[in-house]
Amino acid sequence: MSPVSPMPGASGTSGAPAHPYAVLAAQRLLPVLRNADADEAVRAAARLLAAGCRAVELTTSTPGWAGAVARTAGLADLHGRRAVIGVGTVTTAAQAAAALDAGAAFLVSPYPAPEVREVAGRRGAVFIEGGFTPAEIATAVRAAGAAKVFPAHVGGPRFVRSLRAVLPDAVLVPTGGIRPEEVPDWIAAGATAVGIGDGLPADPAELAALFADPAGGPGRGAPGEQGSAVQPTVRGAVGPAVQTVARAAAAPERRP
């Protein structure tokens, strides 16, 4: 696994390469979906993509998760950028292989997972390995340039600030017990992006605003990314976009 830099840019149309680290750095907020079944996961991912979100993390706790990944991996977001679909709670080699076979762009574990690390390294895949202690997080960063800080609420933003001081170039993704309105505090402390499992608004316009407003933390633009310029048009576009992306998600999978 190569470290975080250099890497392809995060912008581009559907089909253009985009490194997950660059997408996360631009998006700031990573939705983590734990749904009752695959159909519900696909619908939730479609709503997020239609709202301007590009990177979405599905999880192995959802029954039929691999099928949901396959159905969403080829979609595009509101701005025509290819979706970056990750799979979280990956703790075994079998799960890692199944996720990558389904089209996952990146893997995430909640804690150190050597089996997953081995599969990711062998297949050249992006793996954001979980850890809580500084040693666990540093080990993950040395392996792949990134780490999931979990459970993040235990240490709080000050813990991330301390980690950033000794890991200045790491991609740090704190996750666990964080609400959307708290994301700016975590970003200010040094988080690259923040994983959110609960609390995302159900209203399509509110959801779109969350990913379009750079002043609020999530969605803050990186070079080449669309930022506040998309905000005036996103409310009018989100309704038709939800229908378009939902239809594409429900269609039979077409793999290249």
PDB file of C-alpha atoms in Angstrom, residues 106-205:
ATOM      1  CA  PHE A 106     -11.934   1.262   0.188  1.00  0.00           C
ATOM      2  CA  LEU A 107     -12.147  -0.921   3.281  1.00  0.00           C
ATOM      3  CA  VAL A 108     -12.530   0.148   6.915  1.00  0.00           C
ATOM      4  CA  SER A 109     -12.093  -1.863  10.106  1.00  0.00           C
ATOM      5  CA  PRO A 110     -13.089  -0.862  13.656  1.00  0.00           C
ATOM      6  CA  TYR A 111      -9.847  -2.173  15.166  1.00  0.00           C
ATOM      7  CA  PRO A 112      -6.494  -3.595  14.025  1.00  0.00           C
ATOM      8  CA  ALA A 113      -7.185  -6.328  11.467  1.00  0.00           C
ATOM      9  CA  PRO A 114      -3.995  -7.974  10.113  1.00  0.00           C
ATOM     10  CA  GLU A 115      -5.985 -10.340   7.857  1.00  0.00           C
ATOM     11  CA  VAL A 116      -7.658  -7.416   6.127  1.00  0.00           C
ATOM     12  CA  ARG A 117      -4.365  -5.553   5.892  1.00  0.00           C
ATOM     13  CA  GLU A 118      -2.831  -8.537   4.094  1.00  0.00           C
ATOM     14  CA  VAL A 119      -5.667  -8.779   1.550  1.00  0.00           C
ATOM     15  CA  ALA A 120      -5.607  -5.038   0.925  1.00  0.00           C
ATOM     16  CA  GLY A 121      -1.855  -5.058   0.404  1.00  0.00           C
ATOM     17  CA  ARG A 122      -1.975  -8.016  -1.953  1.00  0.00           C
ATOM     18  CA  ARG A 123      -4.745  -6.504  -4.061  1.00  0.00           C
ATOM     19  CA  GLY A 124      -3.524  -2.907  -3.962  1.00  0.00           C
ATOM     20  CA  ALA A 125      -6.662  -1.755  -2.152  1.00  0.00           C
ATOM     21  CA  VAL A 126      -7.197   1.210   0.168  1.00  0.00           C
ATOM     22  CA  PHE A 127      -7.602   0.133   3.804  1.00  0.00           C
ATOM     23  CA  ILE A 128      -8.418   2.553   6.620  1.00  0.00           C
ATOM     24  CA  GLU A 129      -7.547   0.434   9.631  1.00  0.00           C
ATOM     25  CA  GLY A 130      -9.139   1.156  12.983  1.00  0.00           C
ATOM     26  CA  GLY A 131      -7.288   1.869  16.181  1.00  0.00           C
ATOM     27  CA  PHE A 132      -7.621   3.739  19.442  1.00  0.00           C
ATOM     28  CA  THR A 133      -4.238   3.834  21.120  1.00  0.00           C
ATOM     29  CA  PRO A 134      -1.479   5.972  19.614  1.00  0.00           C
ATOM     30  CA  ALA A 135       0.467   2.787  18.848  1.00  0.00           C
ATOM     31  CA  GLU A 136      -2.452   1.205  16.962  1.00  0.00           C
ATOM     32  CA  ILE A 137      -3.127   4.381  15.013  1.00  0.00           C
ATOM     33  CA  ALA A 138       0.543   4.899  14.149  1.00  0.00           C
ATOM     34  CA  THR A 139       0.808   1.292  12.937  1.00  0.00           C
ATOM     35  CA  ALA A 140      -2.172   1.778  10.626  1.00  0.00           C
ATOM     36  CA  VAL A 141      -0.747   5.041   9.304  1.00  0.00           C
ATOM     37  CA  ARG A 142       2.653   3.470   8.632  1.00  0.00           C
ATOM     38  CA  ALA A 143       0.944   0.700   6.658  1.00  0.00           C
ATOM     39  CA  ALA A 144      -1.397   2.794   4.515  1.00  0.00           C
ATOM     40  CA  GLY A 145      -1.191   6.478   5.417  1.00  0.00           C
ATOM     41  CA  ALA A 146      -4.566   6.466   7.181  1.00  0.00           C
ATOM     42  CA  ALA A 147      -6.337   5.347  10.339  1.00  0.00           C
ATOM     43  CA  LYS A 148      -9.861   5.266  11.692  1.00  0.00           C
ATOM     44  CA  VAL A 149      -9.862   6.634  15.248  1.00  0.00           C
ATOM     45  CA  PHE A 150     -12.483   4.578  17.086  1.00  0.00           C
ATOM     46  CA  PRO A 151     -14.357   5.053  19.363  1.00  0.00           C
ATOM     47  CA  ALA A 152     -13.613   8.735  18.831  1.00  0.00           C
ATOM     48  CA  HIS A 153     -15.984  10.201  21.414  1.00  0.00           C
ATOM     49  CA  VAL A 154     -13.944   8.658  24.224  1.00  0.00           C
ATOM     50  CA  GLY A 155     -10.921  10.835  23.475  1.00  0.00           C
ATOM     51  CA  GLY A 156     -12.712  13.784  21.889  1.00  0.00           C
ATOM     52  CA  PRO A 157     -11.264  16.382  19.532  1.00  0.00           C
ATOM     53  CA  ARG A 158      -8.333  17.073  21.870  1.00  0.00           C
ATOM     54  CA  PHE A 159      -7.155  13.488  21.382  1.00  0.00           C
ATOM     55  CA  VAL A 160      -7.164  13.954  17.609  1.00  0.00           C
ATOM     56  CA  ARG A 161      -5.252  17.203  18.034  1.00  0.00           C
ATOM     57  CA  SER A 162      -2.565  15.318  19.986  1.00  0.00           C
ATOM     58  CA  LEU A 163      -2.408  12.597  17.310  1.00  0.00           C
ATOM     59  CA  ARG A 164      -2.080  15.203  14.564  1.00  0.00           C
ATOM     60  CA  ALA A 165       0.935  16.710  16.340  1.00  0.00           C
ATOM     61  CA  VAL A 166       2.896  13.460  15.971  1.00  0.00           C
ATOM     62  CA  LEU A 167       1.297  12.242  12.705  1.00  0.00           C
ATOM     63  CA  PRO A 168       1.185  15.468  10.671  1.00  0.00           C
ATOM     64  CA  ASP A 169       0.665  13.807   7.281  1.00  0.00           C
ATOM     65  CA  ALA A 170      -1.784  11.087   8.305  1.00  0.00           C
ATOM     66  CA  VAL A 171      -5.346  10.711   7.078  1.00  0.00           C
ATOM     67  CA  LEU A 172      -7.273  10.554  10.365  1.00  0.00           C
ATOM     68  CA  VAL A 173     -10.962   9.617  10.351  1.00  0.00           C
ATOM     69  CA  PRO A 174     -12.478   9.758  13.853  1.00  0.00           C
ATOM     70  CA  THR A 175     -15.729   7.801  14.080  1.00  0.00           C
ATOM     71  CA  GLY A 176     -18.135   6.880  16.850  1.00  0.00           C
ATOM     72  CA  GLY A 177     -20.504   9.013  18.897  1.00  0.00           C
ATOM     73  CA  ILE A 178     -20.130  12.145  16.739  1.00  0.00           C
ATOM     74  CA  ARG A 179     -23.078  14.240  15.578  1.00  0.00           C
ATOM     75  CA  PRO A 180     -23.092  16.152  12.257  1.00  0.00           C
ATOM     76  CA  GLU A 181     -23.121  19.531  14.008  1.00  0.00           C
ATOM     77  CA  GLU A 182     -19.920  18.572  15.833  1.00  0.00           C
ATOM     78  CA  VAL A 183     -17.927  17.912  12.654  1.00  0.00           C
ATOM     79  CA  PRO A 184     -16.356  21.424  12.455  1.00  0.00           C
ATOM     80  CA  ASP A 185     -14.825  20.946  15.924  1.00  0.00           C
ATOM     81  CA  TRP A 186     -13.209  17.685  14.856  1.00  0.00           C
ATOM     82  CA  ILE A 187     -11.945  19.171  11.597  1.00  0.00           C
ATOM     83  CA  ALA A 188     -10.457  22.103  13.511  1.00  0.00           C
ATOM     84  CA  ALA A 189      -8.696  19.593  15.766  1.00  0.00           C
ATOM     85  CA  GLY A 190      -7.014  17.937  12.768  1.00  0.00           C
ATOM     86  CA  ALA A 191      -9.399  15.264  11.500  1.00  0.00           C
ATOM     87  CA  THR A 192      -9.239  14.684   7.756  1.00  0.00           C
ATOM     88  CA  ALA A 193     -12.853  13.549   7.699  1.00  0.00           C
ATOM     89  CA  VAL A 194     -15.377  12.441  10.301  1.00  0.00           C
ATOM     90  CA  GLY A 195     -17.440   9.261  10.226  1.00  0.00           C
ATOM     91  CA  ILE A 196     -21.120   9.799  11.076  1.00  0.00           C
ATOM     92  CA  GLY A 197     -23.470   6.895  11.729  1.00  0.00           C
ATOM     93  CA  ASP A 198     -26.467   8.737  13.185  1.00  0.00           C
ATOM     94  CA  GLY A 199     -28.099  12.136  13.008  1.00  0.00           C
ATOM     95  CA  LEU A 200     -28.016  12.893   9.284  1.00  0.00           C
ATOM     96  CA  PRO A 201     -31.099  14.902   8.279  1.00  0.00           C
ATOM     97  CA  ALA A 202     -33.895  13.103   6.468  1.00  0.00           C
ATOM     98  CA  ASP A 203     -34.999  16.162   4.516  1.00  0.00           C
ATOM     99  CA  PRO A 204     -33.313  16.105   1.060  1.00  0.00           C
ATOM    100  CA  ALA A 205     -32.645  19.851   1.006  1.00  0.00           C
TER     101      ALA A 205
END
